[in-house]
PDB file of C-alpha atoms in Angstrom:
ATOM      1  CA  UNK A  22       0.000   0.000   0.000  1.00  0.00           C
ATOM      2  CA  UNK A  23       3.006   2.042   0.303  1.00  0.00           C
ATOM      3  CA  UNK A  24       5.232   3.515  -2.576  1.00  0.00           C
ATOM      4  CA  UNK A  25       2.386   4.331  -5.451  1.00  0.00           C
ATOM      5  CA  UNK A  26       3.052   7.314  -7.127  1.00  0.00           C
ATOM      6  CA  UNK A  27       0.143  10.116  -6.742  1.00  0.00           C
ATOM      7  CA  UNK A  28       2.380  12.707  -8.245  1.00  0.00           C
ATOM      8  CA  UNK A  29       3.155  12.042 -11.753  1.00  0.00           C
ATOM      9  CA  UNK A  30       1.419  12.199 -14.474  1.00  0.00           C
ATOM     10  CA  UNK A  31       2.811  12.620 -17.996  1.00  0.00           C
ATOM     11  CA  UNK A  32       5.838  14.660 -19.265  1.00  0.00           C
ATOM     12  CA  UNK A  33       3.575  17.774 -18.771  1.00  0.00           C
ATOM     13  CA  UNK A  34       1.502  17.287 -16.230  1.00  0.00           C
ATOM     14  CA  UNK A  35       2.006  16.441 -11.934  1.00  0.00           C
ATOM     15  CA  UNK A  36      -0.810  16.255  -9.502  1.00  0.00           C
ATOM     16  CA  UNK A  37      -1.487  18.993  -7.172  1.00  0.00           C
ATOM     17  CA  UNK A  38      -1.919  19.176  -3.907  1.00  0.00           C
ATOM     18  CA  UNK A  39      -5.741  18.589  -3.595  1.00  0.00           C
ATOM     19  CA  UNK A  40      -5.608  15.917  -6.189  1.00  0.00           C
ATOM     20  CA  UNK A  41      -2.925  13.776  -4.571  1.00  0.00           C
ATOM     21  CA  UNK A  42      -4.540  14.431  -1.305  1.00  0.00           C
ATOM     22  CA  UNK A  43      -8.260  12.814  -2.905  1.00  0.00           C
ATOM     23  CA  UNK A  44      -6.047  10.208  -4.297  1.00  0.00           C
ATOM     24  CA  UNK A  45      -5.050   9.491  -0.695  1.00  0.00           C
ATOM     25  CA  UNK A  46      -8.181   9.732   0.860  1.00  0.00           C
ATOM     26  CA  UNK A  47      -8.501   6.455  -1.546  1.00  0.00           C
ATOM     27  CA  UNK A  48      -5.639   4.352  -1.002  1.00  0.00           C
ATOM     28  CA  UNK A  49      -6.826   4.931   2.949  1.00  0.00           C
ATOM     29  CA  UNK A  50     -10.539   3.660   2.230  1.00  0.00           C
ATOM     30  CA  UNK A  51      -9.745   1.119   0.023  1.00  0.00           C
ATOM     31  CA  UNK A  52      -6.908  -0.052   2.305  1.00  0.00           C
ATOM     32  CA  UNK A  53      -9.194  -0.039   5.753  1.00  0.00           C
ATOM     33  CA  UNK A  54     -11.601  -2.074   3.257  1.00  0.00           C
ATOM     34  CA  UNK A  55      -9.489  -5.137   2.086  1.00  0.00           C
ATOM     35  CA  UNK A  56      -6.842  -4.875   5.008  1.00  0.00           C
ATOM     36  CA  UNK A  57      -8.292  -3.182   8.141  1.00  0.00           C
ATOM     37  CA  UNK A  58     -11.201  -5.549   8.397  1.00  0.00           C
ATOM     38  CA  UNK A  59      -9.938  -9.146   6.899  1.00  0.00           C
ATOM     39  CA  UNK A  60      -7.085  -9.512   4.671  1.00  0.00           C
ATOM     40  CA  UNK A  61      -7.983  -9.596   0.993  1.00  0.00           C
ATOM     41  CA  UNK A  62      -7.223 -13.292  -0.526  1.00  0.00           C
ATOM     42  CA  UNK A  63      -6.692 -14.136  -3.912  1.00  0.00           C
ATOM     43  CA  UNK A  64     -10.003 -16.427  -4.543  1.00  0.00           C
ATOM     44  CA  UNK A  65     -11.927 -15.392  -1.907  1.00  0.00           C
ATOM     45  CA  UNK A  66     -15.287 -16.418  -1.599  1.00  0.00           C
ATOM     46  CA  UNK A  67     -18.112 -13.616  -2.493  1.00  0.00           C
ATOM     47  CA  UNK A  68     -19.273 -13.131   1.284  1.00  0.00           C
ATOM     48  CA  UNK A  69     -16.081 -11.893   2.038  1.00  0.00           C
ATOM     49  CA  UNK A  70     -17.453  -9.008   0.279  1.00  0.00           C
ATOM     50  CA  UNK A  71     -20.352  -8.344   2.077  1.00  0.00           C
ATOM     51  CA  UNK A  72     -18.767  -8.839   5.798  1.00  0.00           C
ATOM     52  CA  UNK A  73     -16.833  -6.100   4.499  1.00  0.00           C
ATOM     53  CA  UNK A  74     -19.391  -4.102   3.294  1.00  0.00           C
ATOM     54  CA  UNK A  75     -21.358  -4.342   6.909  1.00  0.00           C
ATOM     55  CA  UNK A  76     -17.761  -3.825   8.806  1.00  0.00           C
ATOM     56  CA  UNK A  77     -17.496  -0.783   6.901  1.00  0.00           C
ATOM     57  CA  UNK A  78     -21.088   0.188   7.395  1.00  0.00           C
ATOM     58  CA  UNK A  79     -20.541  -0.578  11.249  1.00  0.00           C
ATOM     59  CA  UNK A  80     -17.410   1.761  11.097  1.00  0.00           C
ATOM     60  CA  UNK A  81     -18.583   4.219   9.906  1.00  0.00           C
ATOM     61  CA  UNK A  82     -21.630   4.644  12.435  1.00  0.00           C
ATOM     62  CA  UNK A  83     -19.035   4.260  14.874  1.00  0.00           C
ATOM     63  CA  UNK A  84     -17.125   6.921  14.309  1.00  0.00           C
ATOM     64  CA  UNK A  85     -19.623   9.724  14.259  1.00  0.00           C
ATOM     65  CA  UNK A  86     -21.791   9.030  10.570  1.00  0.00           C
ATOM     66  CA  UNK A  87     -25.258   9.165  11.522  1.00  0.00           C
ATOM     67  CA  UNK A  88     -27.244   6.571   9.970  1.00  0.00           C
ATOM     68  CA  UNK A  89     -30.149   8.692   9.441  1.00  0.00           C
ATOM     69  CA  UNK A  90     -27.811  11.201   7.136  1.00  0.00           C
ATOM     70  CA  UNK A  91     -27.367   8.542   5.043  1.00  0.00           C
ATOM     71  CA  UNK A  92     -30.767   7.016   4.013  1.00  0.00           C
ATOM     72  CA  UNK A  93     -32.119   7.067   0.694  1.00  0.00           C
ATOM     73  CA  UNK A  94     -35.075   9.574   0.289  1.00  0.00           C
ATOM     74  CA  UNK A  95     -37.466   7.311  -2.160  1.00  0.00           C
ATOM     75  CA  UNK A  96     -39.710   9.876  -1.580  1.00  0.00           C
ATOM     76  CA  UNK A  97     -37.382  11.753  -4.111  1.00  0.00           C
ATOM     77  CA  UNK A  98     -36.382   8.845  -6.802  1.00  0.00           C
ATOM     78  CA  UNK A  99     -37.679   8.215  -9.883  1.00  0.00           C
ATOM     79  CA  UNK A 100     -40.060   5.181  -9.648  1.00  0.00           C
ATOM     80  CA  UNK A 101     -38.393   2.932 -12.530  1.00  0.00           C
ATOM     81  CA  UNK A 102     -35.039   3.684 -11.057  1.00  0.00           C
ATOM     82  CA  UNK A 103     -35.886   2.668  -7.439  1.00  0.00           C
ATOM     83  CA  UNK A 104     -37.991  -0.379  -8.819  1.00  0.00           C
ATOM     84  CA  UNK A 105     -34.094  -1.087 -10.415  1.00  0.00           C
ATOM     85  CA  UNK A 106     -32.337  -0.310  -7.482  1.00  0.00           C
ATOM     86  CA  UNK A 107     -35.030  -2.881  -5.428  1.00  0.00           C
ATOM     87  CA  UNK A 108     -34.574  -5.868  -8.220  1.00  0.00           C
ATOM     88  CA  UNK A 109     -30.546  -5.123  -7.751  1.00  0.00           C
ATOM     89  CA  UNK A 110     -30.209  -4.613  -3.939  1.00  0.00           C
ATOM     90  CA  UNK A 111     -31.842  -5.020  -0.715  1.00  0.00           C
ATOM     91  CA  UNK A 112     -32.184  -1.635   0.387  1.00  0.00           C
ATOM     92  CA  UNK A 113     -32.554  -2.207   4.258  1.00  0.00           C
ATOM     93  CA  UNK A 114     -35.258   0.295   4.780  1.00  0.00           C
ATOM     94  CA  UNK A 115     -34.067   2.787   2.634  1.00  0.00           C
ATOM     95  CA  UNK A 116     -30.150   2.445   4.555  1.00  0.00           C
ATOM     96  CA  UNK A 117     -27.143   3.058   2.427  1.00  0.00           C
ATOM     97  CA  UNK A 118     -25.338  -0.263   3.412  1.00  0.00           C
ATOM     98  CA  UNK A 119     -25.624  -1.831   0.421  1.00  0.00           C
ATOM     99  CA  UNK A 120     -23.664   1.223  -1.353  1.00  0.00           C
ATOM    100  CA  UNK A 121     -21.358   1.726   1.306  1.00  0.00           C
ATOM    101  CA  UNK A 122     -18.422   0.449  -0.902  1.00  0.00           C
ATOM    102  CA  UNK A 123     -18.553   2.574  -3.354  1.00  0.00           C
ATOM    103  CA  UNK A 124     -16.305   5.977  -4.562  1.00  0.00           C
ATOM    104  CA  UNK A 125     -16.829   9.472  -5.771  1.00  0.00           C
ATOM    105  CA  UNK A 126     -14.934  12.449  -5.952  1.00  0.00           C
ATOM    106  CA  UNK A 127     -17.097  15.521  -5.086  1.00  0.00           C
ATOM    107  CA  UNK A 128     -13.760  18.387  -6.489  1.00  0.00           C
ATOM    108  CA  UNK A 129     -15.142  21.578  -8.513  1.00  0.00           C
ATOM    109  CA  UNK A 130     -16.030  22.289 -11.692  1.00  0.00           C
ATOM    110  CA  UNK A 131     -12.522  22.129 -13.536  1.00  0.00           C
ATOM    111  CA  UNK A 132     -10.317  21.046 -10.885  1.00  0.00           C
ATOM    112  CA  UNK A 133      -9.059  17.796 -12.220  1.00  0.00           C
ATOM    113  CA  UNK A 134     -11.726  15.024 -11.530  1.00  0.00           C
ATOM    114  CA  UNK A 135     -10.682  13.542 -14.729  1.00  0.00           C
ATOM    115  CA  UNK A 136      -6.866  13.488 -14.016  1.00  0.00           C
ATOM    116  CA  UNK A 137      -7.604  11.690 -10.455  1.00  0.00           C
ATOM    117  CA  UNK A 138      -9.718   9.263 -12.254  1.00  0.00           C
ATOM    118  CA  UNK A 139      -7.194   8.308 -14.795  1.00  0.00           C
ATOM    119  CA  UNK A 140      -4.576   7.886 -11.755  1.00  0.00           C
ATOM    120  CA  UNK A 141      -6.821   6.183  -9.933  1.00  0.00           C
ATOM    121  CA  UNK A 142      -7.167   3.800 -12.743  1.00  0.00           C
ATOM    122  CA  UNK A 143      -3.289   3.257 -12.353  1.00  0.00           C
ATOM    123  CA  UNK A 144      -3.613   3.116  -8.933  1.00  0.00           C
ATOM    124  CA  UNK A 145      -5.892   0.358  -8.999  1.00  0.00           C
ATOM    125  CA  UNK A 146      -4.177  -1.752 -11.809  1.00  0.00           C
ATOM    126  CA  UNK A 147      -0.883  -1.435  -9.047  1.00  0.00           C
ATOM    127  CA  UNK A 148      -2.970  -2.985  -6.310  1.00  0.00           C
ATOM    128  CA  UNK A 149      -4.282  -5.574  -8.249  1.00  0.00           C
ATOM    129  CA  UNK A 150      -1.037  -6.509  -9.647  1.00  0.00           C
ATOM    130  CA  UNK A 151       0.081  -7.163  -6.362  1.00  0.00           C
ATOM    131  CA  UNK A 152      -2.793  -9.017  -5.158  1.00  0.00           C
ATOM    132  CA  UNK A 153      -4.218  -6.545  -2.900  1.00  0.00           C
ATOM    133  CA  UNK A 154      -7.414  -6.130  -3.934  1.00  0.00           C
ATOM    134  CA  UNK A 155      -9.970  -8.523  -6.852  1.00  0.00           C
ATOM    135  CA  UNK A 156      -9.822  -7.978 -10.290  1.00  0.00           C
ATOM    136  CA  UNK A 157     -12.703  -6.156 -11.894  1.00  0.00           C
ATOM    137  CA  UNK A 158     -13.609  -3.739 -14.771  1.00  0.00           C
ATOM    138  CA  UNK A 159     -13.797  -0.271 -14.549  1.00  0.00           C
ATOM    139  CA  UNK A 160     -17.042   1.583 -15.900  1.00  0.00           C
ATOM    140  CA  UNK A 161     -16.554   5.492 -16.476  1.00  0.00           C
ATOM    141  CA  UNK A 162     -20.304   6.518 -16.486  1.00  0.00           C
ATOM    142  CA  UNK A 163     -21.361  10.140 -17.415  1.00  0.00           C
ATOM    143  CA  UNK A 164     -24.100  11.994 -19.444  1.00  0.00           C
ATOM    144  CA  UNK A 165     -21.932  13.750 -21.659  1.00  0.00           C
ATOM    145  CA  UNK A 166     -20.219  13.128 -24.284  1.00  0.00           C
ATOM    146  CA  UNK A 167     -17.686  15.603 -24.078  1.00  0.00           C
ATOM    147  CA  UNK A 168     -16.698  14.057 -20.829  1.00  0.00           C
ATOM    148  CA  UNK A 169     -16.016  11.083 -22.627  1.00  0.00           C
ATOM    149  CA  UNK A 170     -13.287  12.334 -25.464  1.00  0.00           C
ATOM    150  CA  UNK A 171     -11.645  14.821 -22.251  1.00  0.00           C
ATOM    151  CA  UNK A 172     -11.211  11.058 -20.303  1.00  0.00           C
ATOM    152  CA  UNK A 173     -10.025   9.751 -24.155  1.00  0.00           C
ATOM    153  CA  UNK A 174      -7.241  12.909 -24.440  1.00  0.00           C
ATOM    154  CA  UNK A 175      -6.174  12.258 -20.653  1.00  0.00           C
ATOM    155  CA  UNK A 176      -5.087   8.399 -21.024  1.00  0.00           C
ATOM    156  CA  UNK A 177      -3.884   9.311 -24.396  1.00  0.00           C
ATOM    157  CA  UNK A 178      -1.374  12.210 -22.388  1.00  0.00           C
ATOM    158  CA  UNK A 179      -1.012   9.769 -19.986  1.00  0.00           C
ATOM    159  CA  UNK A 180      -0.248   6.735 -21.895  1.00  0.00           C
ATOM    160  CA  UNK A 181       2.410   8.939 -23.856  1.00  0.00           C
ATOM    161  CA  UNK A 182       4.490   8.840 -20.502  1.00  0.00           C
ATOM    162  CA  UNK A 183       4.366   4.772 -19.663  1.00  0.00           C
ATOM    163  CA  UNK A 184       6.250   2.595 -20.879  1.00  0.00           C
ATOM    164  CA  UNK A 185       4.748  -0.120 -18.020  1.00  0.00           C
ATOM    165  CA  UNK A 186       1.300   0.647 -17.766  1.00  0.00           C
ATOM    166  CA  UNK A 187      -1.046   1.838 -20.616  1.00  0.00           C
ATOM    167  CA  UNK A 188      -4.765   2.236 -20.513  1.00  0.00           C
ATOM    168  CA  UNK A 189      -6.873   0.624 -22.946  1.00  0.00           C
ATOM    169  CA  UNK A 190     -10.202   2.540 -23.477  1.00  0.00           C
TER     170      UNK A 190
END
């Protein structure tokens, strides 16, 4: 978990302070998921995932995140999508749980969400190759398509400085 570079990336570019510092916050939540609570293992079984997922849950509540802050407000969704969201998970009353694993990046408008992504994306590949956490795809989801070719252009700039690592879109 030590030694991955947050600071490069490409022959014009380096992280700044807020970006390395998101990157960070990362490394530290993906670390206190597949190390602080059980040990990743190569082949682990599938409920592995979910003790985490409630240890993580648990944490959280126990260090100050009321549960009530973070409830879904159905009240608020779109019908079809919470009729997807029921099919997909069980929603606990409405609890957060079954989300609890998952990542954003809440940075402002220009700041470099883009550039943390596409080091993230190294960032990940590094852990994996050492067999800290599973394999699994990446999905870059957005609603525009602009956001699309600026992710394209980054790897590209990024991929122009690796001779190890390359992303394939």
């Amino acid at each position: 978990w030590a030694g991955l570079d947050l600071e490069a990336f490409s022959r014009a570019k380096v992280m700044r302070e807020y970006q390395q510092a998101a990157l960070r916050n990362a490394r530290n939540i993906l670390w206190k998921y597949y190390e602080g609570f059980a040990d990743y293992q190569r082949g682990e079984p599938l409920t592995a995932n979910e003790q985490r997922k409630a240890l993580l849950w648990q944490w959280y509540r126990d260090n100050g995140v009321d549960a009530r802050a973070m409830r879904l407000e159905v009240g608020n969704l779109n019908r079809r999508f919470l009729e997807l969201l029921h099919e997909r998970y069980d929603l606990k009353d409405g609890s957060y749980e079954p989300f609890i694993n998952r990542m954003s990046f809440w940075m402002a408008t220009g700041s470099g969400k883009t550039l943390v992504i596409v080091k993230l994306i190294e960032m990940l590949w590094t852990l994996i190759q050492r067999g800290e956490i599973p394999p699994h795809d990446i999905l870059f989801l957005t609603h525009r398509d602009d956001l699309i070719e600026q992710l394209r252009r980054h790897i590209d700039e990024f991929n122009a400085a690796r001779t190890e690592f390359r992303i394939n879109l």
